Coordinates of C-alpha atoms in Angstrom, one line a residue:
T1 CA 3.1 -7.9 22.4
L2 CA 6.0 -5.5 21.9
D3 CA 8.4 -7.9 23.7
R4 CA 7.5 -10.7 21.2
D5 CA 8.9 -8.7 18.3
P6 CA 12.2 -6.8 18.6
T7 CA 11.4 -4.6 15.7
R8 CA 8.1 -3.4 17.1
R9 CA 9.9 -2.8 20.4
M10 CA 12.5 -0.7 18.4
V11 CA 9.6 1.4 17.0
A12 CA 8.1 2.0 20.4
D13 CA 11.4 3.0 21.9
A14 CA 12.1 5.3 18.9
V15 CA 8.6 7.0 19.4
V16 CA 9.3 7.6 23.1
G17 CA 12.8 8.8 22.3
Q18 CA 11.5 11.3 19.7
A19 CA 8.8 12.4 22.2
Q20 CA 11.4 13.1 24.8
A21 CA 13.3 15.3 22.3
L22 CA 10.1 17.2 21.7
L23 CA 9.5 18.1 25.3
D24 CA 11.9 21.0 25.2
L25 CA 11.1 22.3 21.7
P26 CA 8.8 25.3 21.4
P27 CA 5.5 24.7 19.6
V28 CA 5.1 25.4 15.9
T29 CA 4.6 28.9 14.6
R30 CA 2.6 30.0 11.5
T31 CA 5.5 30.2 9.0
V32 CA 4.5 30.2 5.4
T33 CA 7.2 29.1 2.8
G34 CA 6.3 30.4 -0.6
R35 CA 2.6 29.7 -0.9
R36 CA 2.7 26.8 1.6
L37 CA 2.2 26.2 5.3
L38 CA 2.6 22.5 4.5
G39 CA 5.9 22.1 6.3
V40 CA 4.4 23.4 9.5
S41 CA 1.4 21.2 9.1
R42 CA 3.6 18.1 8.7
Q43 CA 5.6 19.1 11.7
T44 CA 2.4 19.3 13.7
V45 CA 1.2 15.9 12.5
K46 CA 4.5 14.3 13.5
R47 CA 4.7 16.0 16.9
V48 CA 1.1 15.2 17.9
I49 CA 1.1 11.6 16.7
T50 CA 4.5 11.0 18.4
L51 CA 3.6 12.6 21.7
A52 CA 0.1 11.0 21.9
M53 CA 1.5 7.6 21.1
A54 CA 4.3 8.0 23.6
Y55 CA 1.7 8.9 26.3
H56 CA -0.2 5.7 25.6
L57 CA 3.1 3.7 25.7
E58 CA 4.5 5.2 28.8
G59 CA 1.6 6.8 30.7
D60 CA 3.7 9.9 31.3
A61 CA 1.6 13.0 31.5
R62 CA 4.4 15.2 30.2
Y63 CA 3.8 13.8 26.7
A64 CA 0.1 14.6 26.8
D65 CA 0.7 18.1 28.2
R66 CA 3.3 18.8 25.4
A67 CA 0.9 17.6 22.7
E68 CA -1.8 19.9 24.2
K69 CA 0.5 22.9 23.9
E70 CA 1.3 21.9 20.3
M71 CA -2.4 21.7 19.3
L72 CA -3.3 24.9 21.1
A73 CA -0.5 26.7 19.2
A74 CA -1.8 25.4 15.8
A75 CA -5.4 26.2 16.9
A76 CA -4.4 29.8 17.5
F77 CA -3.2 30.4 13.9
R78 CA -5.5 32.8 12.1
D79 CA -6.0 30.0 9.5
W80 CA -4.3 26.9 8.2
N81 CA -3.7 28.4 4.7
P82 CA -6.7 27.2 2.8
S83 CA -5.4 28.6 -0.5
H84 CA -3.2 25.5 -0.5
F85 CA -5.6 23.1 1.0
L86 CA -3.2 20.3 1.6
D87 CA -2.0 22.4 4.5
V88 CA -5.5 22.5 6.0
A89 CA -5.9 18.7 5.5
E90 CA -2.7 17.7 7.2
M91 CA -3.2 20.2 10.1
T92 CA -6.8 18.8 10.6
L93 CA -5.4 15.3 10.8
A94 CA -2.9 16.4 13.4
L95 CA -5.4 17.9 15.7
A96 CA -8.0 15.2 15.1
I97 CA -5.6 12.5 16.3
G98 CA -4.5 14.5 19.3
Y99 CA -8.1 15.4 20.2
D100 CA -9.2 11.8 19.9
W101 CA -6.3 10.0 21.5
L102 CA -5.8 12.4 24.4
H103 CA -9.4 13.6 25.0
P104 CA -9.5 12.6 28.7
Q105 CA -6.1 14.3 29.3
L106 CA -7.0 17.6 27.7
A107 CA -8.2 20.5 29.9
P108 CA -11.9 21.3 29.2
G109 CA -11.0 24.7 27.8
S110 CA -8.4 23.2 25.5
R111 CA -10.9 20.6 24.2
E112 CA -13.2 23.4 23.3
T113 CA -10.5 25.5 21.6
I114 CA -9.2 22.5 19.6
R115 CA -12.7 21.3 18.6
A116 CA -13.6 24.8 17.4
A117 CA -10.4 25.0 15.3
L118 CA -11.0 21.6 13.8
V119 CA -14.4 22.7 12.7
D120 CA -13.9 26.3 11.7
K121 CA -10.3 26.1 10.3
G122 CA -10.6 22.6 8.9
V123 CA -13.7 20.4 8.4
A124 CA -16.3 23.1 7.6
L125 CA -14.2 24.8 4.9
Q126 CA -15.1 22.2 2.4
F127 CA -18.7 23.4 2.6
D128 CA -18.3 27.1 3.6
G129 CA -14.9 28.1 2.1
E130 CA -13.9 29.2 -1.4
H131 CA -11.0 26.7 -1.9
T132 CA -12.9 23.6 -2.8
G133 CA -11.3 22.5 -6.1
W134 CA -9.7 19.5 -4.4
I135 CA -13.1 17.8 -3.6
Q136 CA -13.3 16.0 -6.9
A137 CA -9.6 15.8 -7.5
T138 CA -8.3 12.8 -9.4
N139 CA -4.8 12.9 -7.9
N140 CA -3.3 12.7 -4.4
W141 CA -5.1 15.9 -3.3
G142 CA -8.4 14.1 -3.1
Q143 CA -6.9 11.4 -0.9
V144 CA -5.1 13.7 1.4
C145 CA -7.8 16.2 1.8
H146 CA -10.7 13.8 2.2
G147 CA -8.6 11.7 4.5
G148 CA -7.6 14.5 6.8
L149 CA -11.0 16.2 6.9
T150 CA -12.8 13.0 7.5
A151 CA -10.6 12.2 10.4
G152 CA -11.3 15.6 11.8
A153 CA -15.1 15.2 11.3
L154 CA -15.1 11.8 13.0
A155 CA -13.2 13.2 15.9
V156 CA -15.9 15.8 16.6
L157 CA -18.8 13.5 15.7
E158 CA -20.5 13.6 19.1
D159 CA -20.7 17.4 19.0
E160 CA -21.1 17.9 15.2
P161 CA -23.1 14.9 13.9
D162 CA -24.5 16.7 10.9
L163 CA -21.1 18.1 9.8
A164 CA -19.6 14.6 10.3
A165 CA -22.3 13.0 8.2
R166 CA -21.9 15.5 5.4
T167 CA -18.1 15.1 5.4
V168 CA -18.3 11.3 5.3
H169 CA -20.8 11.4 2.5
S170 CA -18.6 13.8 0.5
A171 CA -15.5 11.6 1.0
L172 CA -17.3 8.5 -0.1
N173 CA -18.7 10.1 -3.2
N174 CA -15.6 11.9 -4.2
V175 CA -12.4 10.1 -3.1
T176 CA -13.2 7.4 -5.6
A177 CA -12.1 9.8 -8.3
S178 CA -8.6 9.7 -6.9
M179 CA -8.7 6.0 -6.2
A180 CA -9.6 5.2 -9.8
A181 CA -5.9 5.8 -10.5
Y182 CA -5.1 2.4 -9.0
A183 CA -7.0 0.5 -11.7
P184 CA -6.4 -2.0 -13.1
H185 CA -3.2 -3.4 -11.4
G186 CA -2.4 -1.1 -8.5
S187 CA 0.0 1.3 -10.2
Y188 CA 0.1 5.0 -9.3
P189 CA 0.3 7.6 -12.1
E190 CA 2.2 10.2 -9.9
G191 CA 5.1 7.7 -9.1
P192 CA 6.1 5.9 -6.0
S193 CA 6.9 8.9 -3.9
Y194 CA 3.4 10.3 -4.4
W195 CA 2.0 6.8 -3.9
S196 CA 3.4 7.0 -0.4
Y197 CA 1.7 10.3 0.2
G198 CA -1.7 9.7 -1.3
T199 CA -2.0 6.1 -0.3
T200 CA -1.1 6.7 3.3
Y201 CA -3.9 9.2 3.6
N202 CA -6.3 6.8 1.8
V203 CA -5.4 4.2 4.4
V204 CA -6.0 6.7 7.2
L205 CA -9.4 7.5 5.7
I206 CA -10.4 3.8 5.6
A207 CA -9.0 3.0 9.0
A208 CA -10.8 6.0 10.6
L209 CA -14.1 5.0 9.0
E210 CA -13.8 1.4 10.1
S211 CA -12.7 2.4 13.6
V212 CA -15.6 4.8 14.2
L213 CA -18.4 3.5 11.9
G214 CA -17.4 -0.1 11.6
T215 CA -17.2 -0.1 7.8
D216 CA -15.3 1.6 5.0
F217 CA -18.3 1.4 2.7
G218 CA -16.4 -0.6 0.2
L219 CA -13.6 1.9 -0.4
S220 CA -10.9 -0.8 0.1
R221 CA -12.4 -2.8 -2.7
A222 CA -11.8 -0.2 -5.3
P223 CA -10.3 -1.7 -8.5
G224 CA -6.5 -2.0 -8.1
F225 CA -6.5 -0.8 -4.5
D226 CA -6.5 -4.3 -3.3
V227 CA -3.2 -5.1 -5.0
T228 CA -1.4 -1.8 -4.7
G229 CA 0.4 -3.1 -1.7
Q230 CA 2.9 -4.7 -4.2
Y231 CA 3.5 -1.5 -6.1
P232 CA 6.3 -0.1 -3.9
A233 CA 8.3 -3.4 -4.3
L234 CA 7.7 -3.5 -8.0
A235 CA 8.8 0.2 -8.3
T236 CA 12.0 -0.4 -6.3
G237 CA 15.1 -1.8 -8.0
P238 CA 17.6 -4.2 -6.4
S239 CA 19.7 -1.0 -5.8
G240 CA 17.1 0.0 -3.2
L241 CA 16.1 3.0 -5.3
F242 CA 12.7 3.9 -6.7
F243 CA 11.8 3.9 -10.4
N244 CA 11.1 7.6 -9.8
Y245 CA 9.2 8.7 -12.9
A246 CA 7.2 12.0 -12.6
D247 CA 8.0 14.5 -9.9
G248 CA 9.6 12.2 -7.4
G249 CA 12.9 11.3 -5.8
D250 CA 14.6 7.9 -6.0
R251 CA 15.2 7.5 -2.3
R252 CA 12.8 5.0 -0.6
G253 CA 11.9 5.5 3.0
V254 CA 9.8 3.4 5.3
Q255 CA 6.2 3.0 4.2
P256 CA 4.0 2.4 7.3
A257 CA 0.9 1.9 5.1
L258 CA 2.5 -1.2 3.6
F259 CA 2.1 -3.0 6.9
W260 CA -1.6 -2.2 6.8
F261 CA -1.8 -3.7 3.3
A262 CA 0.2 -6.7 4.2
E263 CA -2.0 -7.5 7.2
R264 CA -5.2 -6.7 5.4
H265 CA -4.6 -9.0 2.5
S266 CA -2.4 -11.6 4.2
R267 CA 0.5 -10.8 1.9
P268 CA 3.7 -10.5 4.1
D269 CA 5.8 -10.8 0.9
W270 CA 4.7 -7.2 0.1
L271 CA 6.9 -6.2 3.0
L272 CA 10.0 -7.5 1.1
G273 CA 13.0 -5.6 2.6
E274 CA 10.7 -3.3 4.6
R275 CA 11.7 -4.5 8.1
D276 CA 15.4 -4.1 7.2
R277 CA 14.7 -0.5 6.0
L278 CA 12.7 0.1 9.1
R279 CA 15.5 -1.1 11.4
T280 CA 18.1 1.0 9.5
T281 CA 15.9 4.1 9.8
L282 CA 15.3 3.6 13.5
S283 CA 19.0 3.0 14.2
E284 CA 19.8 6.4 12.5
L285 CA 17.2 8.5 14.2
S286 CA 18.5 11.4 16.2
A287 CA 17.0 14.0 18.6
E288 CA 17.2 16.5 15.8
D289 CA 14.9 14.4 13.6
A290 CA 12.1 15.1 16.0
A291 CA 11.8 18.7 14.9
S292 CA 11.2 17.8 11.2
G293 CA 8.1 16.7 9.5
G294 CA 9.8 13.6 8.0
G295 CA 8.6 10.1 9.1
R296 CA 5.5 11.6 10.6
F297 CA 3.5 8.4 10.3
L298 CA 6.1 6.2 11.9
P299 CA 4.1 5.8 15.2
L300 CA 1.2 4.3 13.2
L301 CA 3.3 1.2 12.7
L302 CA 2.4 0.2 16.2
L303 CA -1.2 0.0 15.0
W304 CA -0.6 -1.6 11.7
M305 CA 2.4 -4.0 11.9
R306 CA 2.1 -7.5 13.3
D307 CA 4.8 -9.7 14.9
D308 CA 7.6 -10.7 12.6
R309 CA 7.3 -14.0 10.9
P310 CA 9.6 -16.1 8.7
A311 CA 10.0 -14.6 5.3
P312 CA 7.4 -16.1 2.9
P313 CA 8.1 -17.0 -0.7
V314 CA 7.8 -13.9 -2.9
G315 CA 4.6 -14.0 -4.9
I316 CA 5.2 -10.6 -6.6
P317 CA 5.7 -11.0 -10.3
L318 CA 9.1 -10.6 -11.9
H319 CA 7.6 -9.0 -14.9
W320 CA 4.7 -6.6 -14.6
S321 CA 2.7 -4.1 -16.6
G322 CA 0.8 -1.6 -14.5
G323 CA -1.7 -0.3 -17.1
G324 CA -3.7 2.8 -16.2
E325 CA -3.3 6.4 -17.1
T326 CA 0.5 6.3 -16.7
P327 CA 1.5 2.8 -17.8
I328 CA 4.8 1.5 -16.6
T329 CA 6.4 -1.9 -17.0
V330 CA 9.2 -3.6 -15.1
H331 CA 11.3 -6.6 -15.7
R332 CA 13.7 -8.1 -13.2
S333 CA 15.8 -11.3 -13.3
S334 CA 15.3 -12.2 -9.6
W335 CA 13.7 -11.2 -6.3
T336 CA 16.4 -12.8 -4.2
E337 CA 19.7 -12.1 -6.0
P338 CA 21.2 -8.7 -4.8
G339 CA 22.9 -8.3 -8.2
A340 CA 19.7 -8.9 -10.2
T341 CA 19.0 -6.9 -13.3
Y342 CA 16.0 -4.6 -13.2
V343 CA 14.7 -2.4 -16.0
G344 CA 11.6 -0.1 -15.8
L345 CA 10.0 1.6 -18.8
K346 CA 7.5 4.4 -18.7
G347 CA 4.7 5.3 -21.1
G348 CA 1.9 7.9 -20.5
S349 CA 1.9 11.6 -21.1
P350 CA 3.7 14.8 -20.0
S351 CA 0.3 16.2 -19.3
A352 CA -0.4 13.9 -16.4
N353 CA -0.4 15.3 -12.9
H354 CA 3.2 15.8 -11.8
G355 CA 4.1 14.7 -15.3
Q356 CA 7.5 15.3 -17.0
M357 CA 8.7 14.8 -20.6
D358 CA 10.0 11.4 -19.5
T359 CA 7.7 9.3 -21.7
G360 CA 9.8 6.4 -23.1
S361 CA 12.4 6.9 -20.3
F362 CA 13.9 3.9 -18.5
V363 CA 15.9 3.1 -15.4
L364 CA 18.4 0.3 -15.1
D365 CA 19.8 -1.6 -12.1
A366 CA 22.4 -4.4 -12.3
D367 CA 25.0 -5.7 -9.9
G368 CA 23.5 -3.5 -7.1
V369 CA 24.1 -0.3 -9.0
R370 CA 21.6 2.2 -10.5
W371 CA 23.2 2.6 -13.9
A372 CA 20.5 4.5 -15.8
L373 CA 18.8 7.1 -13.5
D374 CA 16.1 9.7 -13.4
L375 CA 17.2 13.1 -12.0
G376 CA 13.8 13.6 -10.2
A377 CA 11.8 16.7 -9.6
E378 CA 13.0 20.3 -9.7
P379 CA 12.3 21.7 -6.2
Y380 CA 9.0 23.6 -6.3
H381 CA 9.8 26.6 -4.1
G382 CA 12.7 28.0 -6.1
I383 CA 10.8 27.9 -9.4
E384 CA 7.6 29.5 -7.9
A385 CA 9.7 32.2 -6.1
R386 CA 10.9 33.3 -9.6
G387 CA 7.3 33.8 -10.7
M388 CA 7.5 30.9 -13.1
N389 CA 4.4 28.9 -13.7
L390 CA 5.5 25.4 -12.7
W391 CA 2.0 23.9 -12.8
D392 CA 0.8 25.0 -16.2
R393 CA 1.1 22.0 -18.5
A394 CA 0.5 23.8 -21.8
Q395 CA 3.0 23.1 -24.6
D396 CA 4.6 26.6 -24.1
S397 CA 4.6 26.5 -20.3
D398 CA 7.5 27.6 -18.1
R399 CA 7.4 24.0 -16.9
W400 CA 9.1 22.7 -20.0
T401 CA 12.0 25.2 -19.8
I402 CA 13.3 23.3 -16.7
F403 CA 16.0 20.7 -17.5
R404 CA 14.7 18.0 -15.2
Q405 CA 11.2 18.3 -16.8
Q406 CA 12.4 18.2 -20.5
N407 CA 13.0 15.1 -22.6
E408 CA 16.5 16.3 -22.9
G409 CA 16.9 15.6 -19.2
H410 CA 15.7 12.0 -19.4
N411 CA 16.6 8.6 -20.8
T412 CA 14.5 9.0 -23.9
L413 CA 14.6 10.4 -27.4
V414 CA 15.1 14.0 -28.6
F415 CA 14.4 15.0 -32.3
D416 CA 16.4 18.1 -33.3
G417 CA 16.2 19.4 -29.7
E418 CA 12.4 19.6 -29.8
P419 CA 10.2 18.9 -26.7
Q420 CA 7.8 16.0 -26.5
T421 CA 4.1 16.8 -27.4
V422 CA 2.5 17.5 -24.1
S423 CA -1.0 16.3 -25.2
G424 CA 0.3 13.0 -26.5
H425 CA -0.2 9.7 -24.7
A426 CA 2.0 6.7 -25.2
G427 CA 0.5 3.3 -24.5
I428 CA 2.2 -0.1 -23.9
V429 CA 1.5 -2.0 -27.1
G430 CA 3.6 -5.1 -26.3
F431 CA 4.4 -6.9 -23.1
S432 CA 5.6 -10.4 -22.4
E433 CA 6.6 -12.2 -19.2
A434 CA 7.8 -15.3 -21.1
P435 CA 11.0 -16.4 -19.4
A436 CA 12.9 -16.8 -22.7
F437 CA 12.3 -13.2 -23.7
P438 CA 10.5 -10.9 -21.3
H439 CA 10.0 -7.5 -22.9
S440 CA 7.9 -4.4 -23.3
I441 CA 7.1 -2.2 -26.2
V442 CA 5.7 1.4 -25.9
D443 CA 4.3 3.4 -28.8
L444 CA 5.8 6.8 -28.5
S445 CA 4.3 8.2 -31.7
P446 CA 1.7 10.5 -30.0
V447 CA 4.4 12.3 -27.9
Y448 CA 6.5 12.9 -31.0
A449 CA 3.6 14.0 -33.2
G450 CA 4.8 16.2 -36.0
Q451 CA 8.4 15.0 -35.5
A452 CA 8.1 11.5 -36.9
Q453 CA 5.3 9.3 -38.2
S454 CA 5.9 6.3 -36.0
V455 CA 8.2 5.9 -32.9
E456 CA 8.3 2.7 -30.9
R457 CA 10.7 1.7 -28.1
G458 CA 11.2 -1.9 -27.0
V459 CA 13.1 -3.0 -23.9
A460 CA 14.0 -6.7 -23.4
L461 CA 15.6 -8.5 -20.5
L462 CA 17.8 -11.2 -22.1
P463 CA 18.7 -14.6 -20.5
S464 CA 22.2 -13.4 -19.8
R465 CA 20.7 -10.5 -17.7
A466 CA 21.8 -8.0 -20.3
V467 CA 19.1 -5.5 -21.4
L468 CA 18.4 -4.5 -25.0
V469 CA 16.8 -1.1 -25.7
Q470 CA 15.6 -0.9 -29.4
D471 CA 13.9 2.0 -31.0
E472 CA 12.2 1.9 -34.4
I473 CA 11.4 5.3 -36.1
S474 CA 9.7 5.9 -39.4
G475 CA 8.5 9.0 -41.3
L476 CA 11.4 11.2 -40.3
E477 CA 12.4 14.1 -42.5
P478 CA 15.7 13.2 -44.1
G479 CA 18.6 14.9 -42.3
R480 CA 16.7 15.2 -39.0
L481 CA 18.9 14.6 -36.0
V482 CA 17.8 12.0 -33.4
R483 CA 19.5 11.8 -30.0
W484 CA 19.5 8.7 -27.8
G485 CA 20.5 9.5 -24.2
M486 CA 21.0 7.8 -20.8
I487 CA 21.9 9.6 -17.6
T488 CA 24.3 8.0 -15.1
R489 CA 26.5 8.7 -12.1
A490 CA 29.0 6.1 -13.2
R491 CA 32.4 6.9 -14.6
T492 CA 33.0 6.3 -18.3
S493 CA 35.8 4.7 -20.1
E494 CA 37.1 6.1 -23.4
A495 CA 34.8 4.8 -26.1
S496 CA 36.3 2.1 -28.2
G497 CA 34.4 2.1 -31.4
A498 CA 30.8 1.5 -30.6
A499 CA 31.5 0.1 -27.1
L500 CA 31.8 2.1 -23.9
T501 CA 32.2 0.8 -20.3
L502 CA 30.7 2.4 -17.2
T503 CA 32.3 1.8 -13.8
E504 CA 31.0 2.2 -10.3
G505 CA 33.6 1.1 -7.8
E506 CA 34.4 -2.5 -8.9
K507 CA 31.2 -2.9 -10.9
R508 CA 31.0 -2.5 -14.6
L509 CA 28.4 -2.1 -17.3
R510 CA 29.2 -2.3 -21.0
M511 CA 27.2 -0.3 -23.5
D512 CA 27.3 -1.6 -27.1
L513 CA 25.8 0.6 -29.8
L514 CA 24.4 -2.0 -32.1
S515 CA 22.6 0.3 -34.6
P516 CA 23.2 2.4 -36.5
S517 CA 26.7 1.3 -37.3
D518 CA 28.0 4.7 -38.5
T519 CA 27.7 6.6 -35.2
R520 CA 29.7 6.8 -31.9
W521 CA 29.2 7.4 -28.3
Q522 CA 29.5 10.9 -26.7
V523 CA 29.4 12.0 -23.1
I524 CA 27.3 15.1 -22.3
G525 CA 27.7 17.0 -19.0
T526 CA 24.5 17.2 -17.0
G527 CA 26.1 18.3 -13.7
M528 CA 26.0 22.0 -14.2
P529 CA 22.7 23.9 -14.5
R530 CA 21.6 24.7 -18.0
H531 CA 19.7 27.8 -16.9
E532 CA 19.9 30.0 -13.8
W533 CA 16.6 28.4 -12.5
D534 CA 17.9 24.8 -12.9
S535 CA 19.3 22.9 -10.0
P536 CA 22.8 21.3 -10.4
N537 CA 23.0 17.5 -10.8
P538 CA 26.4 16.9 -9.4
G539 CA 28.2 13.7 -10.4
T540 CA 25.9 13.0 -13.4
R541 CA 26.5 12.7 -17.1
M542 CA 24.5 11.6 -20.1
I543 CA 25.8 8.8 -22.4
A544 CA 24.4 9.6 -25.8
F545 CA 24.7 9.2 -29.5
E546 CA 23.2 11.1 -32.5
A547 CA 21.8 9.6 -35.7
V548 CA 20.9 11.4 -38.9
A549 CA 17.7 10.3 -40.6
P550 CA 18.5 8.8 -44.0
D551 CA 16.5 9.5 -47.2
S552 CA 14.1 6.6 -46.3
G553 CA 13.1 8.4 -43.1
N554 CA 13.6 5.2 -41.2
L555 CA 15.9 4.6 -38.3
R556 CA 16.6 1.7 -36.0
L557 CA 18.5 2.5 -32.8
A558 CA 19.7 -0.3 -30.6
V559 CA 21.8 -0.4 -27.5
L560 CA 22.9 -3.5 -25.5
L561 CA 23.6 -2.9 -21.8
T562 CA 25.6 -5.8 -20.3
P563 CA 26.3 -6.0 -16.6
G564 CA 29.9 -7.1 -15.6
S565 CA 28.6 -10.2 -13.9
A566 CA 26.5 -11.3 -16.9
Q567 CA 27.5 -14.4 -18.9
A568 CA 28.4 -14.0 -22.5
E569 CA 26.2 -15.7 -25.1
P570 CA 26.4 -16.5 -28.8
V571 CA 25.3 -13.7 -31.1
R572 CA 23.4 -13.4 -34.4
E573 CA 21.1 -10.6 -35.3
L574 CA 18.5 -7.9 -34.4
R575 CA 14.9 -8.5 -35.3
P576 CA 12.2 -5.9 -35.8
L577 CA 10.0 -5.0 -32.9
A578 CA 7.0 -6.3 -34.8
D579 CA 8.6 -9.8 -34.6
W580 CA 9.3 -9.7 -30.9
E581 CA 5.8 -10.9 -29.9
A582 CA 6.0 -13.9 -32.2
T583 CA 9.7 -14.7 -32.3
P584 CA 12.3 -13.2 -30.0
P585 CA 15.6 -12.0 -31.4
A586 CA 17.7 -15.2 -31.8
R587 CA 20.8 -13.4 -30.5
I588 CA 22.2 -9.9 -30.3
L589 CA 25.2 -8.8 -32.4
P590 CA 27.4 -6.1 -31.0
V591 CA 29.1 -4.1 -33.7
D592 CA 32.6 -5.4 -32.9
G593 CA 31.3 -9.0 -32.9
R594 CA 32.0 -9.5 -29.2
M595 CA 29.8 -10.1 -26.2
G596 CA 30.6 -9.0 -22.6
G597 CA 34.1 -7.7 -23.4
E598 CA 35.5 -5.5 -20.6
A599 CA 32.2 -5.7 -18.7
G600 CA 32.5 -9.4 -18.3
S601 CA 36.1 -9.5 -17.2

């Protein structure tokens, strides 16, 4: 069937090419970085899956022999670093796949050594070890660890039936705590990058159970899991970048698990753009890539993808509210126009796993450009090496001294330089997909507790493809300073009154400061680190303004973001957020009375 689909043939050729590059590389060594062996475990996963798949594609014994050496090297480690159990789980998966796929090719002594390592250094530790906090985890740890260890247990089922039964029973009873995060609509609280990690291992778990036992015991029917295949597309803007809330990057790589979802649910539209991404990735692979742990699940595409078919109509919604623990909403003007406008808005809490003080933050794409961006996660190793506690989410934690974690480093509000309230949770209180006025409203009051009585942010996608961001704040102490900010990589024009234009190549975005009328734009540098522990953010800047709370304690902040390709429209007035549900704003009035301006020229 490979010859019927050129893309599948490209995958097979790439797997063999990577396997060839691995033949002359030495096996992995036990090298711990900080507190993690995770990089080595991921290298091992990639090497073993790649070499084992290449053997089955080509029948060349060199690939099986090289995979055997890799597994024996890992089996000889004194341990797989159980204090950071993800390392154990991924290493267990690596040896489980090699042991299973290459069982007849392994020397009898090698089989015994690998099987013993799978049991003693992997699967049995969940019952006999001290590092078991992940077993009832509600985040990606539960998915990765149960997925990896269940694969290991099923690989040794014939020799260790009791251990395998206990492992499967534990996974079925506990991984649902992690899978509850997909309810109700398939969103993922840790963001799209961690969706890829946790969900891939969840799919591996289900696929292994079905392959060996003939059933997944209902796991794939968990609420929201059946529709989470559309989440990566929803969380990707027309720029091709992720809406990277929480600790995640904005670069989207190939998602092999998406092909499993698309086939499972007969939804090829969930693969929107994925084959193009795959072909680009394959065309850029080099021999040096084989040594890394990146793209380690690429060979599984040959198990999960089906022959290419004509592109189906897109059935994914243009406007979507994910619900769940970390609610996000997205609005986009089109699935087919490359220059479509896309805006994503985030609710939730800084206290969520991998959470940041990005509650109320938004990203914006238009005309193929990511105009409003999220800086992503601060790399973990550098912070941990300084002895800072990155993972404590208390209000006074070191975590909130990091610029990329603070609300000052996001496209949200800051009151007198104060942080958001970590324990607060912001819910989506208004959402509409009505074509005339699609919009979302998030109640930010709990994350600004003690700073204002009520804080709401509304984001609307207008018929012109412009975006309105409107904040309504009450109960402010008079004189309190409120900062509105948006980080961008675009160059800025000199502000003309309340209007400012961003440029990226030939593309433009006009920013009109509609309210309050007595303030002006400023540009704040974000490229240089704020503290010695902060990473630089080269080429970035924050477009901001500050407003002083009046005697009434009430403020309305409103900004209109108009892409250069958007059509001008008549203007009238702003309306309160409370009226958005019943009656959309008739028109939007820039302070200089013009619409589009430079951005429309």
